[in-house]
PDB file of C-alpha atoms in Angstrom:
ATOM      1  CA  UNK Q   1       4.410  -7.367 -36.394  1.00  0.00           C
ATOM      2  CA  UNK Q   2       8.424  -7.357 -36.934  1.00  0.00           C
ATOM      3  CA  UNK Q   3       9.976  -3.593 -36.960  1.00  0.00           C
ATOM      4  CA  UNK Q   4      11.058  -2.651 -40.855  1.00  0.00           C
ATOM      5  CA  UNK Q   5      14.754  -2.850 -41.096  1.00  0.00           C
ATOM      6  CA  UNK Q   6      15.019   0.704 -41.987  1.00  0.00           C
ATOM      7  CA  UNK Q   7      13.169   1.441 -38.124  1.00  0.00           C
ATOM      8  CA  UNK Q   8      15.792  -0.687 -36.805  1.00  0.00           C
ATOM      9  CA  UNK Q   9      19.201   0.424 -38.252  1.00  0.00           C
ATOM     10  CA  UNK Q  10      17.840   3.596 -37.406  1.00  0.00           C
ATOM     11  CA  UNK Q  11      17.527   2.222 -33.712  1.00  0.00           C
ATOM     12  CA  UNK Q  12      20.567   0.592 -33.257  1.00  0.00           C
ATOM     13  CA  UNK Q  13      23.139   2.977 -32.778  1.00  0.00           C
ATOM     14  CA  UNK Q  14      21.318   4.676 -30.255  1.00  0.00           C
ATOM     15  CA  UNK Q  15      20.620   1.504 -28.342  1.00  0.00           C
ATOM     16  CA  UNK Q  16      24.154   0.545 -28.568  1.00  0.00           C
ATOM     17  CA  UNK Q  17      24.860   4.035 -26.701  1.00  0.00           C
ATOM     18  CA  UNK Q  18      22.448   3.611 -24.384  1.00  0.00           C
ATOM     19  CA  UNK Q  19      23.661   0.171 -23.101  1.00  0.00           C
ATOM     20  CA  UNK Q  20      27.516   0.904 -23.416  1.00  0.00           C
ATOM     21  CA  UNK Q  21      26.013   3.959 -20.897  1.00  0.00           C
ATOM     22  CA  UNK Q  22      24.607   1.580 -18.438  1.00  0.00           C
ATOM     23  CA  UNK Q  23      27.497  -1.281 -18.308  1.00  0.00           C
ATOM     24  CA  UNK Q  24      30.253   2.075 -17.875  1.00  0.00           C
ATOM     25  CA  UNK Q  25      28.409   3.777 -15.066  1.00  0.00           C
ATOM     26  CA  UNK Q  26      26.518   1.574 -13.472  1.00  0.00           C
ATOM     27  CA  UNK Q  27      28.430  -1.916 -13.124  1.00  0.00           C
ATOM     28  CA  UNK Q  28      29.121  -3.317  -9.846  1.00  0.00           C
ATOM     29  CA  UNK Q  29      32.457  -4.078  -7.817  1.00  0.00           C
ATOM     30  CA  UNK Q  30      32.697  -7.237  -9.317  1.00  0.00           C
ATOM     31  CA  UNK Q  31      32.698  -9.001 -12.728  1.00  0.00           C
ATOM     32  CA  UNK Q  32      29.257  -9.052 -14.527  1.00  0.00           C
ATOM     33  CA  UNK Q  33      27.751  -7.303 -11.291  1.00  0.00           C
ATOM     34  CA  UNK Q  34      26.042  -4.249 -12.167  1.00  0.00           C
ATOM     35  CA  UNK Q  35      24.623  -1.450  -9.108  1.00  0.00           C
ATOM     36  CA  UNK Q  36      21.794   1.954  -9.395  1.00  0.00           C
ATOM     37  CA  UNK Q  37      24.128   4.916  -8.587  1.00  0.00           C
ATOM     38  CA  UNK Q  38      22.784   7.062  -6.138  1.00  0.00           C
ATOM     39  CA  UNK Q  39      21.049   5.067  -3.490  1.00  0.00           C
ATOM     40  CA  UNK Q  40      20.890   7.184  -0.591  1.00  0.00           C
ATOM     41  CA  UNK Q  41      19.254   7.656   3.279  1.00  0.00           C
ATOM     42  CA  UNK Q  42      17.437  10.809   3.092  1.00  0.00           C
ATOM     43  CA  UNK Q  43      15.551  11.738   6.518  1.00  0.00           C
ATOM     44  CA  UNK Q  44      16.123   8.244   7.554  1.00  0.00           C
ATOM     45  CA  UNK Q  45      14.128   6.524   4.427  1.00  0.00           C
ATOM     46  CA  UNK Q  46      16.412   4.950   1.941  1.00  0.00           C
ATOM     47  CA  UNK Q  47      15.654   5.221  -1.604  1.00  0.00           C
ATOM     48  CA  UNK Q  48      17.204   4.158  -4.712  1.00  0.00           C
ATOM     49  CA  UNK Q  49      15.603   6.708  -7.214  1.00  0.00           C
ATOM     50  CA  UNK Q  50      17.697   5.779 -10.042  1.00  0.00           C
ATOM     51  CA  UNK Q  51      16.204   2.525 -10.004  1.00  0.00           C
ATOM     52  CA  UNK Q  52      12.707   3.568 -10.426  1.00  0.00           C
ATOM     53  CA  UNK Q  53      11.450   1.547  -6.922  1.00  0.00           C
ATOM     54  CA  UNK Q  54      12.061   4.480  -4.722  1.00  0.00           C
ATOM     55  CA  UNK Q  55      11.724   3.506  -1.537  1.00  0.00           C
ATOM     56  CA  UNK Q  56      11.953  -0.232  -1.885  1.00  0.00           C
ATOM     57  CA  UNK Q  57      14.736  -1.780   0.580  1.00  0.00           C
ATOM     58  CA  UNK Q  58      17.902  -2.812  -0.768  1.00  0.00           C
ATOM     59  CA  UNK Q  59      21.107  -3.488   1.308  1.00  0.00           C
ATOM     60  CA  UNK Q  60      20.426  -2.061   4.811  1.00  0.00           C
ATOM     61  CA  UNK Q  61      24.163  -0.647   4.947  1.00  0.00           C
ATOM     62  CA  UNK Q  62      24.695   3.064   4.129  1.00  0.00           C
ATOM     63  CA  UNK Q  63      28.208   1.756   1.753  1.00  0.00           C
ATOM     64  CA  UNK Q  64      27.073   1.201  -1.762  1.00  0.00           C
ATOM     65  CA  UNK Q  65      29.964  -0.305  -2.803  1.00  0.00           C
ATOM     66  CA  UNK Q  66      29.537  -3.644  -2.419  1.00  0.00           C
ATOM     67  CA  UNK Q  67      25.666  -3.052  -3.939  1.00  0.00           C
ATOM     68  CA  UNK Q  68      24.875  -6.251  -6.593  1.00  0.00           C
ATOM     69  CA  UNK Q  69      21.022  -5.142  -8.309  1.00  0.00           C
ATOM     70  CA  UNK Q  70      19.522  -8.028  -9.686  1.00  0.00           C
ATOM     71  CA  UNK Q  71      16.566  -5.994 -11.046  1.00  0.00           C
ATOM     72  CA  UNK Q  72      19.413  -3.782 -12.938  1.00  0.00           C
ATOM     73  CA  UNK Q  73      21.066  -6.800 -13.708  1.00  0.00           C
ATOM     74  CA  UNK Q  74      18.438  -8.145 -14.940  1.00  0.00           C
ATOM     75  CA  UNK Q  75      17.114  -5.395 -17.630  1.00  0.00           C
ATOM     76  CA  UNK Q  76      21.146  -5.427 -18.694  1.00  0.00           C
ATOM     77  CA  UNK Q  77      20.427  -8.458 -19.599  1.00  0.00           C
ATOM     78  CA  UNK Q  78      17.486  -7.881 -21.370  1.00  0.00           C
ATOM     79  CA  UNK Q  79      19.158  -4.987 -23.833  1.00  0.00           C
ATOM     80  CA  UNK Q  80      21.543  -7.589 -24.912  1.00  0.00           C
ATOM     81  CA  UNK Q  81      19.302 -10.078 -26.169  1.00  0.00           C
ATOM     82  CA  UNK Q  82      17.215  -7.529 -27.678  1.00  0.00           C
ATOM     83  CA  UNK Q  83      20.379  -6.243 -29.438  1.00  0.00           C
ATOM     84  CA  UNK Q  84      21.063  -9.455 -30.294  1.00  0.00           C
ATOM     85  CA  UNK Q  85      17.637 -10.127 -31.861  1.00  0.00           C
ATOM     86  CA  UNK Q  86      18.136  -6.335 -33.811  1.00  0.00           C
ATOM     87  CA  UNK Q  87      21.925  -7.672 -35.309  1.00  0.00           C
ATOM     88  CA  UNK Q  88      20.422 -11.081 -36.362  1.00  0.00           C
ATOM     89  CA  UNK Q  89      17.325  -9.544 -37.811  1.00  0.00           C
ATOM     90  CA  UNK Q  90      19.610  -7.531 -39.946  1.00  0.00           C
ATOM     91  CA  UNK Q  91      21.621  -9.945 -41.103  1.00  0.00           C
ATOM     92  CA  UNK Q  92      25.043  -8.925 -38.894  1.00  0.00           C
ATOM     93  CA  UNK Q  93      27.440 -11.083 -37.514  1.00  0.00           C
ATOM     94  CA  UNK Q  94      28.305 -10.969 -34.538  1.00  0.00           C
ATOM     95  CA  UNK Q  95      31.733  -9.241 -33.480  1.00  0.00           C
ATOM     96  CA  UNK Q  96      34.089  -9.340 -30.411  1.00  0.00           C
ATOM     97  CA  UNK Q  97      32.915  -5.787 -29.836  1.00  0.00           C
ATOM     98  CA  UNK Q  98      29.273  -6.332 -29.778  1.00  0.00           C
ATOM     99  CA  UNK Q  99      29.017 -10.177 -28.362  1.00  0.00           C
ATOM    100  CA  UNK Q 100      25.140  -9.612 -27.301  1.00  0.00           C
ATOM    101  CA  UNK Q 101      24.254 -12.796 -27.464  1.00  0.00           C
ATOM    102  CA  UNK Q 102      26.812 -14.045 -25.334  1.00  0.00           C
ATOM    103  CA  UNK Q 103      26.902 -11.260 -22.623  1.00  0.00           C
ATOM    104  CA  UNK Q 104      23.180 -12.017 -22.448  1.00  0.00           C
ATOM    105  CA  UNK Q 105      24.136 -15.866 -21.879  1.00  0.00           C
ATOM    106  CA  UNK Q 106      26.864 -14.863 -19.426  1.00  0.00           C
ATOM    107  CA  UNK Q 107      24.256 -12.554 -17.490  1.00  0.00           C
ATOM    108  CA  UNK Q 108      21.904 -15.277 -17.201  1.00  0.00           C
ATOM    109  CA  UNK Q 109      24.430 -17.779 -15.587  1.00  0.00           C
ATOM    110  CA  UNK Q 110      25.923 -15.260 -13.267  1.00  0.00           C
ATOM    111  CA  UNK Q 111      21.844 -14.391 -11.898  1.00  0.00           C
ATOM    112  CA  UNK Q 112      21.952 -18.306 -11.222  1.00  0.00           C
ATOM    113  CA  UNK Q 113      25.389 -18.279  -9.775  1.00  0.00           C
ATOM    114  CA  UNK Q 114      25.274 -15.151  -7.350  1.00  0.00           C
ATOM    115  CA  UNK Q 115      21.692 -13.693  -7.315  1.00  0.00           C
ATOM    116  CA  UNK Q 116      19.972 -17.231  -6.507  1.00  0.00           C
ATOM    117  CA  UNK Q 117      19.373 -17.287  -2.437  1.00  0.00           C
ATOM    118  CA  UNK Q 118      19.732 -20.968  -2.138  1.00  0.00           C
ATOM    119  CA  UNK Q 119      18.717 -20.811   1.494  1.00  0.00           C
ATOM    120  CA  UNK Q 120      15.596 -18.875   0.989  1.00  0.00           C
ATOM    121  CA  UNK Q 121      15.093 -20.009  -2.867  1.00  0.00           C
ATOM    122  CA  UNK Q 122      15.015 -16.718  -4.521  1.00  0.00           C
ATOM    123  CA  UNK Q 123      16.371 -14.214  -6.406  1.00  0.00           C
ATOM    124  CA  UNK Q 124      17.741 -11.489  -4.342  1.00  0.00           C
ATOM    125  CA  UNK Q 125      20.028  -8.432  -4.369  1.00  0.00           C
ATOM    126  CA  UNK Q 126      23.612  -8.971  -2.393  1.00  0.00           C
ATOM    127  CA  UNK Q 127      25.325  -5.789  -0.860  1.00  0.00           C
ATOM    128  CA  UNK Q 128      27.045  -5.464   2.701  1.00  0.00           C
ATOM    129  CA  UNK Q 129      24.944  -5.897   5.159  1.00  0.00           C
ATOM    130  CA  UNK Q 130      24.757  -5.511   8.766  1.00  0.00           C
ATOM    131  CA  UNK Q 131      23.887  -8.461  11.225  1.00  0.00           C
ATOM    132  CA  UNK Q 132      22.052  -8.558  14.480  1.00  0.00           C
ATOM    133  CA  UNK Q 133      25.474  -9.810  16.316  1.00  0.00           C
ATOM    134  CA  UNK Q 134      27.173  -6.860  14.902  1.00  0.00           C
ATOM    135  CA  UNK Q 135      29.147  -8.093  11.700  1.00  0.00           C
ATOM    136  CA  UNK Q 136      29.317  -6.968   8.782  1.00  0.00           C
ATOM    137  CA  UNK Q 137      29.871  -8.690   5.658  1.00  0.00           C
ATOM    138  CA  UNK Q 138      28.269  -9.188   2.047  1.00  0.00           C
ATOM    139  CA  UNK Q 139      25.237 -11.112   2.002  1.00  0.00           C
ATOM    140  CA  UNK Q 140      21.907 -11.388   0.466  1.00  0.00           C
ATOM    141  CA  UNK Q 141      19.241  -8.607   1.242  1.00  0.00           C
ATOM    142  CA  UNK Q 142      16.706 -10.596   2.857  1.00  0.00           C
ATOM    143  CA  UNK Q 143      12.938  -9.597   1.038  1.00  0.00           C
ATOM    144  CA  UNK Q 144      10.547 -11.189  -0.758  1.00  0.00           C
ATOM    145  CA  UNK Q 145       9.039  -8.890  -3.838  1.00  0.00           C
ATOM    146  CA  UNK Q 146       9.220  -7.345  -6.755  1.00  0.00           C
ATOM    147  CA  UNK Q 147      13.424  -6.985  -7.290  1.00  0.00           C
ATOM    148  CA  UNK Q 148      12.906 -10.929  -6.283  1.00  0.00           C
ATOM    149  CA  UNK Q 149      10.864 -11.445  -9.464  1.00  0.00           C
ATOM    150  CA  UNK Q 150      12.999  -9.907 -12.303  1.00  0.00           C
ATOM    151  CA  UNK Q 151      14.723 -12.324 -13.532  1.00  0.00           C
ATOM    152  CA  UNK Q 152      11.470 -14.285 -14.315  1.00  0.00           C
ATOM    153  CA  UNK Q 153       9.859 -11.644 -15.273  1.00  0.00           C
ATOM    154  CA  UNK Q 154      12.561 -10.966 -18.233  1.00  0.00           C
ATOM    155  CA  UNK Q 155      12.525 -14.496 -19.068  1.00  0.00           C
ATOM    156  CA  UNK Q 156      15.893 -15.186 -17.646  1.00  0.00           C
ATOM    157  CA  UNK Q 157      14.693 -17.608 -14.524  1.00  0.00           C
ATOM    158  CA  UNK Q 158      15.067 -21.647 -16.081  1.00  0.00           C
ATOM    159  CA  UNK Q 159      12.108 -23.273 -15.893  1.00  0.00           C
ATOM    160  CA  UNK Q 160      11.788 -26.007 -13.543  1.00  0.00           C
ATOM    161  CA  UNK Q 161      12.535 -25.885  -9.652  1.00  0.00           C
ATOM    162  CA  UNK Q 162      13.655 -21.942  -9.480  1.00  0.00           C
ATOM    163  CA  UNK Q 163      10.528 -20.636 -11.806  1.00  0.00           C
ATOM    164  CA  UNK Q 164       8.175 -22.985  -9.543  1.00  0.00           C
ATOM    165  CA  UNK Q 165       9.433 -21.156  -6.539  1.00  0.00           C
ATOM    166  CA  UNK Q 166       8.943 -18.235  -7.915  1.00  0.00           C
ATOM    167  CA  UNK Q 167       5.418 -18.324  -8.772  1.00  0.00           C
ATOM    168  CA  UNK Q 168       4.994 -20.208  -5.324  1.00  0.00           C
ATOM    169  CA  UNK Q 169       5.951 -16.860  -3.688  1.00  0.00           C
ATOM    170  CA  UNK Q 170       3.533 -15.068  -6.387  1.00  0.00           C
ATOM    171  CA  UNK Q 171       0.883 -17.363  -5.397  1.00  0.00           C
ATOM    172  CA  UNK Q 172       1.062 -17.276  -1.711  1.00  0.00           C
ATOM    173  CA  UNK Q 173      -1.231 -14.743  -0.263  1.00  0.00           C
ATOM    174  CA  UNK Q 174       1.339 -14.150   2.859  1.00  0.00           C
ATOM    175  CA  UNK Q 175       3.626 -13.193   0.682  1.00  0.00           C
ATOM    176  CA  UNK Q 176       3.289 -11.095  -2.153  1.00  0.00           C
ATOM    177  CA  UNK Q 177      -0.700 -12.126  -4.108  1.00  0.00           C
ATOM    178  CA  UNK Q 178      -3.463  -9.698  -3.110  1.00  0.00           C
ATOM    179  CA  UNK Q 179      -6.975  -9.228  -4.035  1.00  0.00           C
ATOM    180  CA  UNK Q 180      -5.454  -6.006  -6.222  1.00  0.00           C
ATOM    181  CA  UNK Q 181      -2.754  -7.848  -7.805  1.00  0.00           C
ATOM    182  CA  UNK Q 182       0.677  -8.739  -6.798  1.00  0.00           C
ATOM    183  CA  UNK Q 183       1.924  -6.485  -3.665  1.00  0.00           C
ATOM    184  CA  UNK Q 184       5.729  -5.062  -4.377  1.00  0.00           C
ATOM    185  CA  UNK Q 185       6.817  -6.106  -1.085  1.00  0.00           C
ATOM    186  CA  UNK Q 186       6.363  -9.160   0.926  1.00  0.00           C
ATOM    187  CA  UNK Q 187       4.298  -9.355   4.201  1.00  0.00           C
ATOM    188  CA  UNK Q 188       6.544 -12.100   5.466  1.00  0.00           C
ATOM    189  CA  UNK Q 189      10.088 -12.190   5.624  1.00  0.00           C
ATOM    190  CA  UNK Q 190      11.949 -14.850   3.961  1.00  0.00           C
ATOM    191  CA  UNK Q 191      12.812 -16.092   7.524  1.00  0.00           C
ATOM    192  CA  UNK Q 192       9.177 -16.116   8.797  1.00  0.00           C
ATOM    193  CA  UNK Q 193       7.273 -13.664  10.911  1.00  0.00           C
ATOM    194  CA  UNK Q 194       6.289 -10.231   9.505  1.00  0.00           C
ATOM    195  CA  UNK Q 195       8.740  -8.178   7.517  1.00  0.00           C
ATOM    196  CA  UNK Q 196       9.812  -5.133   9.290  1.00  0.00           C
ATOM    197  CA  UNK Q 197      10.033  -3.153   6.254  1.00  0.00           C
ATOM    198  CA  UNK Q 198       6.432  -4.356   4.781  1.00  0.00           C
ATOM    199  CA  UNK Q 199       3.765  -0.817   4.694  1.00  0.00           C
ATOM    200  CA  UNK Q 200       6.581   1.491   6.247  1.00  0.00           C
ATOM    201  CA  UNK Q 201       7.286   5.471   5.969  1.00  0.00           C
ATOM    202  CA  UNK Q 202       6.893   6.600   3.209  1.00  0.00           C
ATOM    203  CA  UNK Q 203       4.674   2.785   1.740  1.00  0.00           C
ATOM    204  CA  UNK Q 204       5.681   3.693  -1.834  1.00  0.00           C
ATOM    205  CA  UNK Q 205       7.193   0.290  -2.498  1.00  0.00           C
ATOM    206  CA  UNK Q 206       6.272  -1.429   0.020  1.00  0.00           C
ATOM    207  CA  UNK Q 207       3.265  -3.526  -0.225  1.00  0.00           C
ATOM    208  CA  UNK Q 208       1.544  -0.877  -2.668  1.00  0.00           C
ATOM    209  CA  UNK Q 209      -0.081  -2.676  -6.265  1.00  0.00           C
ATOM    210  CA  UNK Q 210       2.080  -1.564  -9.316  1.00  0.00           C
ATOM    211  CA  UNK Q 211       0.378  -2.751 -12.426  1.00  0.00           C
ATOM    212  CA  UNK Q 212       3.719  -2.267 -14.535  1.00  0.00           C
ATOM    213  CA  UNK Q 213       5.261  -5.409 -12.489  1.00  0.00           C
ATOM    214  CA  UNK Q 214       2.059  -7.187 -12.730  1.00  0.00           C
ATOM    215  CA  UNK Q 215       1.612  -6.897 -16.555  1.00  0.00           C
ATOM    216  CA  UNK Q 216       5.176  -8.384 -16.766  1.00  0.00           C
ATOM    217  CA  UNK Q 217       4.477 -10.902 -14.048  1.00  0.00           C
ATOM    218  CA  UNK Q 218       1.426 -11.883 -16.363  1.00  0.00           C
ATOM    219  CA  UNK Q 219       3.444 -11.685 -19.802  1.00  0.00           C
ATOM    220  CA  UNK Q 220       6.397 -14.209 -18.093  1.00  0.00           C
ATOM    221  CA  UNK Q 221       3.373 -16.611 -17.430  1.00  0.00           C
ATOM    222  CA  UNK Q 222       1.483 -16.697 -20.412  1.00  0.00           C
ATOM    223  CA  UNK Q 223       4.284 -16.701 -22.596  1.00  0.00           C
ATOM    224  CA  UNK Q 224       7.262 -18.758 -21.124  1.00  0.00           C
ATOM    225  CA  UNK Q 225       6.641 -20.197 -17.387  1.00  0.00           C
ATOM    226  CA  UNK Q 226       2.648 -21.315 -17.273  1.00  0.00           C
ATOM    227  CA  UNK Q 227       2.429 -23.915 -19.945  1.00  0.00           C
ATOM    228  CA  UNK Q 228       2.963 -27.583 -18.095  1.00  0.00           C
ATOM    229  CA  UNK Q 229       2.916 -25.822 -14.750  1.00  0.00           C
ATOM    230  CA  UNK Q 230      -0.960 -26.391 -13.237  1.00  0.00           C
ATOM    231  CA  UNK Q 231       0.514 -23.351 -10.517  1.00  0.00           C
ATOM    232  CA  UNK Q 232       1.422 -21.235 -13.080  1.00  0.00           C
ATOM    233  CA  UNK Q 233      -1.677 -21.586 -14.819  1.00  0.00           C
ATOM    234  CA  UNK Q 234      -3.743 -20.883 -12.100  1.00  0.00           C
ATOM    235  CA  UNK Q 235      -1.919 -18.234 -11.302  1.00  0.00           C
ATOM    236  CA  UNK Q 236      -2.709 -16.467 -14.314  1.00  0.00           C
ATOM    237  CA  UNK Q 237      -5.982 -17.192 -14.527  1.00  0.00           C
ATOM    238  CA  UNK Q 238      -6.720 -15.466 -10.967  1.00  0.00           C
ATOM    239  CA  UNK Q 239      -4.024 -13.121 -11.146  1.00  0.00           C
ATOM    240  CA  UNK Q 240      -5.612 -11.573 -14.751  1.00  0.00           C
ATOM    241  CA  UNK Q 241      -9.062 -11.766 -13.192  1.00  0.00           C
ATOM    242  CA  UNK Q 242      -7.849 -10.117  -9.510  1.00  0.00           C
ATOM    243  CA  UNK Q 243      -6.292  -6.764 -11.575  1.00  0.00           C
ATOM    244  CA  UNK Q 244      -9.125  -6.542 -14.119  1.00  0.00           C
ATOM    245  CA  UNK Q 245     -12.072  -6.963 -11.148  1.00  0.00           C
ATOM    246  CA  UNK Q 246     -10.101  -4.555  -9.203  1.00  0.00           C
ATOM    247  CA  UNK Q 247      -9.311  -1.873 -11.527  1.00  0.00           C
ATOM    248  CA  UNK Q 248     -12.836  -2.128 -12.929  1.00  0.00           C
ATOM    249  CA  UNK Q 249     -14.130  -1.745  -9.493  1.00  0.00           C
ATOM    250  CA  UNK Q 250     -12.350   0.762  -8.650  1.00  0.00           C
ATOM    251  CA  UNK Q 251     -13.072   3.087 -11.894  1.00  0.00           C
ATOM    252  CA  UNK Q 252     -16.898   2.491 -11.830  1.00  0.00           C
ATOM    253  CA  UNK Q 253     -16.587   4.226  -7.892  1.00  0.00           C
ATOM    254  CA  UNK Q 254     -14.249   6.534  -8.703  1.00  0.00           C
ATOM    255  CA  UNK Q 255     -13.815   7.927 -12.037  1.00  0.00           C
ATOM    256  CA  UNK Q 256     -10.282   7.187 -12.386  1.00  0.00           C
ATOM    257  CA  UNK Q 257      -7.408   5.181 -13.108  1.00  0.00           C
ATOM    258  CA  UNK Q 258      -4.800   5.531 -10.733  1.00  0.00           C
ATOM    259  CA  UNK Q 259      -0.918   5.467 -10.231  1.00  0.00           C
ATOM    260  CA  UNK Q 260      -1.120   2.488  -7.676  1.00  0.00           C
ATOM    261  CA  UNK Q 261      -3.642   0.101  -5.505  1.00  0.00           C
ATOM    262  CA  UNK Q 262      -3.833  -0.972  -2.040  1.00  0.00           C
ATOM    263  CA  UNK Q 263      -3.043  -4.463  -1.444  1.00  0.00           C
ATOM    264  CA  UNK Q 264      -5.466  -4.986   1.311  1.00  0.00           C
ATOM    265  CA  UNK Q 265      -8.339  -2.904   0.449  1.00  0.00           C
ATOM    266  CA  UNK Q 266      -7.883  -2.454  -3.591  1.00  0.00           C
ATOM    267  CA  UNK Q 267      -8.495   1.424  -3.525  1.00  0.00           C
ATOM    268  CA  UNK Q 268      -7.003   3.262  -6.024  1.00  0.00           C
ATOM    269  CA  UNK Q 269      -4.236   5.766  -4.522  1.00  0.00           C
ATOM    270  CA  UNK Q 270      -1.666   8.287  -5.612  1.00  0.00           C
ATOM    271  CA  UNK Q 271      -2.246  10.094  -8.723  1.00  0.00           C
ATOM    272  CA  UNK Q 272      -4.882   9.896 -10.787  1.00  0.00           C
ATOM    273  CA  UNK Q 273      -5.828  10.162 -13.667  1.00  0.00           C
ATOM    274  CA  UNK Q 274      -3.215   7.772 -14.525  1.00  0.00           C
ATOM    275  CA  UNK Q 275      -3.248   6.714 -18.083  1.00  0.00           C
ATOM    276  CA  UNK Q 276       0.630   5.309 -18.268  1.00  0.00           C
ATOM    277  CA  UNK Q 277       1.646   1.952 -17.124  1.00  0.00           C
ATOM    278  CA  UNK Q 278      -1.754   1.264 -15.204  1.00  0.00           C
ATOM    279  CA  UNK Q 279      -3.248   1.601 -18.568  1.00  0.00           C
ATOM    280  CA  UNK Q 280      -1.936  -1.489 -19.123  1.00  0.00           C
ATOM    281  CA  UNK Q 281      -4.639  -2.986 -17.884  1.00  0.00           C
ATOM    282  CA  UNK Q 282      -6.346  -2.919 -20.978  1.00  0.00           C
ATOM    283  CA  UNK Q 283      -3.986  -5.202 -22.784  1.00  0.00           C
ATOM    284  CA  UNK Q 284      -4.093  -7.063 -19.837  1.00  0.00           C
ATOM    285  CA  UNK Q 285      -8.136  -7.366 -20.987  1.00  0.00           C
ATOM    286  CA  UNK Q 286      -7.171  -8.133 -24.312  1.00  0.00           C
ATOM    287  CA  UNK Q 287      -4.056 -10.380 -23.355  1.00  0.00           C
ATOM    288  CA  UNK Q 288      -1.530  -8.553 -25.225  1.00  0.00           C
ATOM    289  CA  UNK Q 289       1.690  -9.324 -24.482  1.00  0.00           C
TER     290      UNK Q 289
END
């Protein structure tokens, strides 16, 4: 149901703190680019804690300054329509200070206009990067997985020829479907061959099953992307049924829920029990989006 207006004026000063926090600190070296402070090589893995995806590659240059994060860019993007949704729902208009609705729209173009990877067609994070011939320059980082997916997973991808490419990659079992779910990184690289990253040191990120991505991966399909597309709903349909017979499988030998999943055997690894976002699978049962 909707949130009671008293919930939400309640709400909305804090949220507008929170977001004024994130576009201040975190926003990139360029207009309407946005970057995770702190990414950092520590005994030669690099990690980007801040972002939540430890240990899943980003720019494979030491200098963050040049950093672009779709993913962060992405759930920027996301706070602004939701506190454009909160204003309308309470009756506000819209002022030059606030403008959520149109720094949402604005976001959305500029994912299009810098984050799309025409060459590869997908989403992608830009930072400087190094090249085999020695030169450095700004570029695209050059994975397929789950940083690709964000903007289609917060409903920001048009539909048409970019959200068909992106559930192609979701769908192709060299790249990032598995018999646990969707893997969070790639087995191929964008360019062909295996990607040298793919179930490396420390293989938090890496190819491991995440079933936080994967409920959103679901909710973008059933809600906005699978209806008209026979991919999409396919990909649904044996994406739901691959995480439910998995996690099922898995409890009934083990006991447990846990933190993460293999991609190529299913087992449950990492912590357990895990009752947060893996126990989403149950309104994954119940298709609650």
């Amino acid at each position: 149901g909707e949130a009671p207006n008293d919930f939400l004026k309640c709400l909305q000063p804090k949220l507008a703190v929170w977001l004024d926090w994130f576009r201040r600190t975190q926003k990139g070296h360029a207009l309407y680019s946005y970057r995770w402070s702190g990414r950092v090589v520590t005994e030669g893995i690099s990690h980007t804690l801040s972002s939540g995806l430890d240990d899943y590659p980003r720019s494979n240059m030491t200098n963050t300054l040049r950093d672009r994060h779709v993913d962060l860019l992405s759930w920027v993007a996301t706070m602004l329509r939701i506190m454009d949704k909160i204003e309308k729902a309470l009756g506000q208009k819209p002022t030059p200070a606030s403008g959520y609705g149109a720094g949402w729209e604005a976001l959305v173009k500029h994912a299009e206009a810098i984050h799309w990877d025409k060459d590869t067609n997908m989403y992608a994070d830009r930072g400087l990067q190094f090249y085999p011939s020695g030169r450095q320059e700004e570029g695209f980082v050059e994975h397929f997985g789950y940083i690709s997916l964000f903007p289609f997973l917060l409903g920001m991808a048009p539909k048409g020829n970019q959200s068909e490419a992106v559930i192609s990659i979701m769908a192709d079992a060299a790249h990032l479907r598995s018999k646990a779910g969707l893997r969070s990184l790639s087995k191929t690289s964008p360019r062909g061959g295996k990607d040298s990253v793919y179930g490396t040191q420390e293989d938090y990120w890496r190819g491991k099953v995440w079933i936080c991505i994967n409920y959103l991966a679901l909710k973008a399909l059933k809600t906005m992307y699978a209806g008209g597309s026979k991919q999409g709903e396919e990909l649904y349909e044996g994406l739901r049924a691959a995480i439910v017979d998995n996690m099922v499988s898995q409890y009934a030998r083990k006991g447990f829920i846990f933190e993460q999943y293999d991609d190529k055997s299913g087992e449950g690894l990492k912590h357990k029990p895990f009752a947060g976002w893996s126990a989403l699978v149950l309104l994954i049962m119940a298709e609650v989006y």
